[in-house]
Short mmCIF file of C-alpha atoms and ligand atoms in Angstrom, two decimals:
data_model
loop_
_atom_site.label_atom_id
_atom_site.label_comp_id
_atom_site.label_asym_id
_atom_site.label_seq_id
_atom_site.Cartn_x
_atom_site.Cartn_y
_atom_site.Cartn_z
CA UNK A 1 126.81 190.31 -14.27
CA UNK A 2 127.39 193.14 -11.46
CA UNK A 3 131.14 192.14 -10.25
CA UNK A 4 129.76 192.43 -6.58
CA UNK A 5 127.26 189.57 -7.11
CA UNK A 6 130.05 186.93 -8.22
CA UNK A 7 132.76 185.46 -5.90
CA UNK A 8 135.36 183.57 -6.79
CA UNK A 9 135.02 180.08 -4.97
CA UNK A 10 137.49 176.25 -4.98
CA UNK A 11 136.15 173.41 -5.77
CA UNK A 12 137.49 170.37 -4.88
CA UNK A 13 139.73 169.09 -7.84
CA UNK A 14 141.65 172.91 -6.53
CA UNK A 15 140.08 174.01 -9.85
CA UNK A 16 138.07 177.66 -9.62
CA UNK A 17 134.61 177.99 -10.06
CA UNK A 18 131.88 181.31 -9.65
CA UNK A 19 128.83 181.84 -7.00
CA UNK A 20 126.45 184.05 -8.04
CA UNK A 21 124.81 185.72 -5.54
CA UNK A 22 121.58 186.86 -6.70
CA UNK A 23 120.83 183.26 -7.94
CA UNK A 24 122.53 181.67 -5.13
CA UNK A 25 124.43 178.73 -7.26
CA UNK A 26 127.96 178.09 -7.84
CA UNK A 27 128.80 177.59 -11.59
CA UNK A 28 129.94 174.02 -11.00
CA UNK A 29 129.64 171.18 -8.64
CA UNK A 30 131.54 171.86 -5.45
CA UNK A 31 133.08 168.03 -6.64
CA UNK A 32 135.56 169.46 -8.86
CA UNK A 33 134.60 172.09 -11.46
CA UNK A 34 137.22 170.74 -13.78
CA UNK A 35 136.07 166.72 -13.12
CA UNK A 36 132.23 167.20 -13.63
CA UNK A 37 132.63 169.16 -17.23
CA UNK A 38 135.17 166.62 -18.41
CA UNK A 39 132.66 163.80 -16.95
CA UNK A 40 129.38 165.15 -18.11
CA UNK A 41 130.09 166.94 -21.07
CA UNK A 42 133.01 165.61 -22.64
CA UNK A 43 133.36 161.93 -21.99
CA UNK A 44 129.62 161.53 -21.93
CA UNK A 45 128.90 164.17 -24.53
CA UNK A 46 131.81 165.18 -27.24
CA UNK A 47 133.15 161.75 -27.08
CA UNK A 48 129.79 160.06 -28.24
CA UNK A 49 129.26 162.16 -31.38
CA UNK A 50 130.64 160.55 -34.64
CA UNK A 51 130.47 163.53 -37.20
CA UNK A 52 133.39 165.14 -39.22
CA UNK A 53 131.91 167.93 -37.97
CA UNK A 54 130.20 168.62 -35.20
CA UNK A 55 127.32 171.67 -34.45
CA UNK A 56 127.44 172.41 -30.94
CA UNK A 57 125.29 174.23 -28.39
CA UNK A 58 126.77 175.52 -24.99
CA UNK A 59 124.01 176.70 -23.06
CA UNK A 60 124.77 178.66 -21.59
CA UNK A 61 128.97 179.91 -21.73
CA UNK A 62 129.53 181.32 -18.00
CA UNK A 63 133.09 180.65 -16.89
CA UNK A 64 133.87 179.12 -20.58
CA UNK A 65 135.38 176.04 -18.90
CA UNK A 66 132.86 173.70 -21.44
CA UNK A 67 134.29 176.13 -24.64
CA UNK A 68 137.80 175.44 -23.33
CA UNK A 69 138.10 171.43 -22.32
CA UNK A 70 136.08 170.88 -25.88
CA UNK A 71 138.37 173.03 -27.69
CA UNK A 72 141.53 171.08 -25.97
CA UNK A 73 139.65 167.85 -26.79
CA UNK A 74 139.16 169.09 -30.36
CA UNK A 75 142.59 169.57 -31.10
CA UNK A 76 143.36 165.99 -30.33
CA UNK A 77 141.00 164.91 -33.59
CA UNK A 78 140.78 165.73 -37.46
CA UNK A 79 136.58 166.78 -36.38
CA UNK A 80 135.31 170.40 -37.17
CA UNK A 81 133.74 171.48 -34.36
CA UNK A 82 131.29 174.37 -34.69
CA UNK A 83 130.85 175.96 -30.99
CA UNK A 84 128.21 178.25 -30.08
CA UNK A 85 127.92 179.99 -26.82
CA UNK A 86 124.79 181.16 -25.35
CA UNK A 87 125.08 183.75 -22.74
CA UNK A 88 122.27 185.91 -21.42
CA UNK A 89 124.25 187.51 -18.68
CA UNK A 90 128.01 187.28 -19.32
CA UNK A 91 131.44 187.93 -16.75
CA UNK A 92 133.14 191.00 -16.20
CA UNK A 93 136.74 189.90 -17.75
CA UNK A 94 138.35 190.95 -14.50
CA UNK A 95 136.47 187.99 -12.76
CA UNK A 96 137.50 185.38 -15.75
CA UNK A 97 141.01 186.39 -15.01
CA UNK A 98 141.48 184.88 -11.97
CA UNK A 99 139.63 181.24 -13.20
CA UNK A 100 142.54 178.84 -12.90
CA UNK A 101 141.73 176.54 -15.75
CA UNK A 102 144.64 177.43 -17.87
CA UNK A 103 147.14 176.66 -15.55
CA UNK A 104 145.52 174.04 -14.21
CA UNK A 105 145.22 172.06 -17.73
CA UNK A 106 148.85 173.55 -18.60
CA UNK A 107 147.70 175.16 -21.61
CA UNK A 108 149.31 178.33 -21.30
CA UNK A 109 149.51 178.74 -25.13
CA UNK A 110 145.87 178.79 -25.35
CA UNK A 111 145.42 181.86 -22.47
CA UNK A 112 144.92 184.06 -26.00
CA UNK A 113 142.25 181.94 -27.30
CA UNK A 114 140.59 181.53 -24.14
CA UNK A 115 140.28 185.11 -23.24
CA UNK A 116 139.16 186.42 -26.78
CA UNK A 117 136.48 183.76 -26.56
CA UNK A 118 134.93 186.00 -23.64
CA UNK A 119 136.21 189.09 -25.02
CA UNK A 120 134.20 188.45 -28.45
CA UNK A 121 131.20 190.35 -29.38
CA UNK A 122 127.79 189.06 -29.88
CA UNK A 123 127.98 186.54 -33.30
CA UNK A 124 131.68 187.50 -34.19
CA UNK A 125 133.15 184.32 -35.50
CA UNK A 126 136.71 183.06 -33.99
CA UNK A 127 138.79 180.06 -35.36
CA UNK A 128 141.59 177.82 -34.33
CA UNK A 129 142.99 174.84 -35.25
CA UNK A 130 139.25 173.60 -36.61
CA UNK A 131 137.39 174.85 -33.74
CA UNK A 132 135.12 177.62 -34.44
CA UNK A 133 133.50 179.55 -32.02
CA UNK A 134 130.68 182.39 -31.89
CA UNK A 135 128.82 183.84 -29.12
CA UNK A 136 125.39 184.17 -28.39
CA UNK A 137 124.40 187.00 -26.44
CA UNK A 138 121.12 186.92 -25.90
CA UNK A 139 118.55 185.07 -23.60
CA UNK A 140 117.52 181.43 -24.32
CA UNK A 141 114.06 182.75 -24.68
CA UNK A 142 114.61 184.95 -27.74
CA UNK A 143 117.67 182.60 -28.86
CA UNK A 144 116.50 182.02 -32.49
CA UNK A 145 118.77 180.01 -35.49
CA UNK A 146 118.27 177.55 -38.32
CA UNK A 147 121.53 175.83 -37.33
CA UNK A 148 120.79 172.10 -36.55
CA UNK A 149 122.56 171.21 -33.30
CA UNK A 150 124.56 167.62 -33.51
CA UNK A 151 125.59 168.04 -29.63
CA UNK A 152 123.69 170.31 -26.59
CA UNK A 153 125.56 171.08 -23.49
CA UNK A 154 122.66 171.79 -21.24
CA UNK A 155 124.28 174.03 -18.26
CA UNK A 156 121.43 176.44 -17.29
CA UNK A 157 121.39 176.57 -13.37
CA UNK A 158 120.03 173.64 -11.19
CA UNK A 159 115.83 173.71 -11.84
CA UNK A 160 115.33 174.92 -8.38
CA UNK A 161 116.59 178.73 -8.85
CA UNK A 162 115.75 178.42 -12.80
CA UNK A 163 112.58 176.23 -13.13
CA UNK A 164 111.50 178.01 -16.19
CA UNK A 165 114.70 176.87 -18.27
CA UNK A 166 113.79 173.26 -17.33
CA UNK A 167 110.45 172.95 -18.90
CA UNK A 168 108.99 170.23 -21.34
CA UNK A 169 108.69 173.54 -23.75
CA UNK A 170 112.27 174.25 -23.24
CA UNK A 171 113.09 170.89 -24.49
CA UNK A 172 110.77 170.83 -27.62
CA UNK A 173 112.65 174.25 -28.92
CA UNK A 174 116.21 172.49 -28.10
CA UNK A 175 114.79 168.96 -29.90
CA UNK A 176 113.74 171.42 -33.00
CA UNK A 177 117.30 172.79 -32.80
CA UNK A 178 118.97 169.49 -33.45
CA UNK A 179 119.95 167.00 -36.24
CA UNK A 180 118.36 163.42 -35.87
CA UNK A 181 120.60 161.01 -33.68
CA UNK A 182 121.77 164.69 -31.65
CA UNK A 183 122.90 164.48 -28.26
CA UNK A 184 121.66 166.53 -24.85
CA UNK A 185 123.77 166.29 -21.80
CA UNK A 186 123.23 167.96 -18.78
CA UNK A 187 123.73 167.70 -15.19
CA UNK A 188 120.79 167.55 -13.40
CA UNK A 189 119.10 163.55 -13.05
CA UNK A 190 116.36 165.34 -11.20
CA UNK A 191 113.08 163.18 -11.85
CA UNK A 192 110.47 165.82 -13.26
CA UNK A 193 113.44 166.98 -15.34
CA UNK A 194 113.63 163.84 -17.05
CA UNK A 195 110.12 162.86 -17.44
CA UNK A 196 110.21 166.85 -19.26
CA UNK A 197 112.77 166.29 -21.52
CA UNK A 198 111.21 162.33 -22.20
CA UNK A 199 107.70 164.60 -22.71
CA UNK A 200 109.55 166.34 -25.65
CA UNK A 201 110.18 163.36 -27.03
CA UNK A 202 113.94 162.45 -26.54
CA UNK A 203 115.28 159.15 -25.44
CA UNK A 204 116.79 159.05 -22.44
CA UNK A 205 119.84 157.33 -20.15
CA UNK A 206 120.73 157.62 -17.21
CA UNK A 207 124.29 157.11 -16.78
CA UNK A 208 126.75 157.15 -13.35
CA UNK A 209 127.19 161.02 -12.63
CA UNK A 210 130.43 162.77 -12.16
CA UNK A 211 132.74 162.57 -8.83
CA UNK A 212 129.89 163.49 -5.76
CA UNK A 213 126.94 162.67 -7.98
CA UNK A 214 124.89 159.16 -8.44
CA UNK A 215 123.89 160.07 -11.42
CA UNK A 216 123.72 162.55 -15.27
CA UNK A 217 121.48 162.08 -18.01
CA UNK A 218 121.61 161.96 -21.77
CA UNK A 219 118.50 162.20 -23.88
CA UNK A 220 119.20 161.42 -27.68
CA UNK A 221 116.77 162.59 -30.52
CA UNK A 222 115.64 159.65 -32.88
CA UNK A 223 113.28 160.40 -35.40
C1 SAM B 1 125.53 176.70 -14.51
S1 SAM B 1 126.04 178.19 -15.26
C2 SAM B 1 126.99 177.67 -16.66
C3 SAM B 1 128.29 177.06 -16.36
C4 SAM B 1 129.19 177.17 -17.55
N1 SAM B 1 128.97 176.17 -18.55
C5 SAM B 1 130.60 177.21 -17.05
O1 SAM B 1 131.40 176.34 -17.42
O2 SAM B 1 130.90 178.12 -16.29
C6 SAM B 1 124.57 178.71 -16.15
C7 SAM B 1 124.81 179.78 -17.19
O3 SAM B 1 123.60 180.04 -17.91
C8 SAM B 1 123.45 181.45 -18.08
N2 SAM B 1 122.01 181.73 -18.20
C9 SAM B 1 121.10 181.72 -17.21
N3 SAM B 1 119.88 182.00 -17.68
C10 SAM B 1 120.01 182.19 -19.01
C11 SAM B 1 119.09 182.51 -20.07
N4 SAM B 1 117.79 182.68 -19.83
N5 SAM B 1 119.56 182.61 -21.32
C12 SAM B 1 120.90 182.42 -21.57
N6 SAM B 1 121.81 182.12 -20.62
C13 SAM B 1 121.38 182.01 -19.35
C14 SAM B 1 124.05 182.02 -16.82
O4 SAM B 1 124.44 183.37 -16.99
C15 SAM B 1 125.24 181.10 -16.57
O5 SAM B 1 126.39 181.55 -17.21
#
């Protein structure tokens, strides 16, 4: 992403969070960039999956605020987690470096880890205390693997700048992705979204939202 077309913007848990301009969205939820990932994608996501080790899907990576509260949350339990990051159109480091996640979650040790999680090229494989990572840099649409996804962290921007990534065939290439009993989270409790991702066949909840939102979903793939 052109440096010029991101600014730097507070939420308001005081954690950081992006605006792109060009697609005219903020990264986060102006309700506290910090609260709604640990709401919507840890408690209601990581925290529901019951595997030694977990595949997960990030899609897609942005400010790497998902990678990094699910690698904190990792280290707290004996799980593998597998962590890929899809990112069509990544951050100039020089944006990153001003995020205030680290400080903000005291993890100072883990400023390393955090920043050669952005720095790392396209499918080069990083590790730390059982959480592996690799990146993803291409665009959902030619995003190809054979990996079977236990957990999806779906984070595209809100339908209404990116209605194409929020399509019932959208869903049916993530439900291929995924193990049976998998997990989707996302954001958005919009009501065409859900009767899309219902259309590829998941189940789905609706559960309370995050701080300044009624309301998240969860669709879960039984076969
Ligand atoms: C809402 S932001 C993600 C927020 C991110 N999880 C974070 O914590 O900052 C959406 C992300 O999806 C990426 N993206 C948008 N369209 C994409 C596409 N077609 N393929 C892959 N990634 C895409 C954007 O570049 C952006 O980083």
């Amino acid at each position: 992403v052109q440096p010029e077309q991101i600014e730097i913007i507070k939420t308001h848990d005081e954690s950081l969070t992006l605006f792109h301009h060009q697609f005219k969205e903020r990264y986060h939820s102006i309700h506290g960039a910090i609260a709604e990932t640990m709401h919507v994608f840890i408690n209601m996501g990581l925290k529901k999956v019951d595997k030694d080790v977990i595949n997960i899907l990030d899609f897609g990576l942005g400010t790497g605020l998902n990678a990094l509260l699910t690698y904190l949350e990792g280290k707290k339990s004996p799980q593998t987690l597998n962590y890929h990051a899809l990112e069509a159109y990544p951050i100039e480091m020089d944006k990153i470096a001003q995020l205030n996640y680290i400080e903000l979650l005291n993890a100072e040790n883990e400023r390393e880890f955090f920043n050669a999680m952005h720095h790392s090229n396209h499918l080069e494989l990083l590790q730390k205390n059982q959480f592996n990572f690799a990146k993803h840099l291409v665009k959902w649409e030619d995003f190809e693997t054979d990996i079977k996804f236990d957990l999806i962290y779906f984070d595209a921007f809100a339908p209404t700048v990116q209605p194409e990534l929020w399509t019932i065939e959208v869903f049916e290439k993530l439900y291929n992705m995924m193990s049976d009993e998998a997990i989707l989270v996302t954001y958005c409790a919009k009501g065409y979204v859900k009767r899309n991702i219902k259309a590829a066949k998941f189940i789905l909840e609706s559960l309370s939202g995050p701080p300044g939102k009624r309301e998240m979903t969860r669709a879960v793939k039984i076969t």
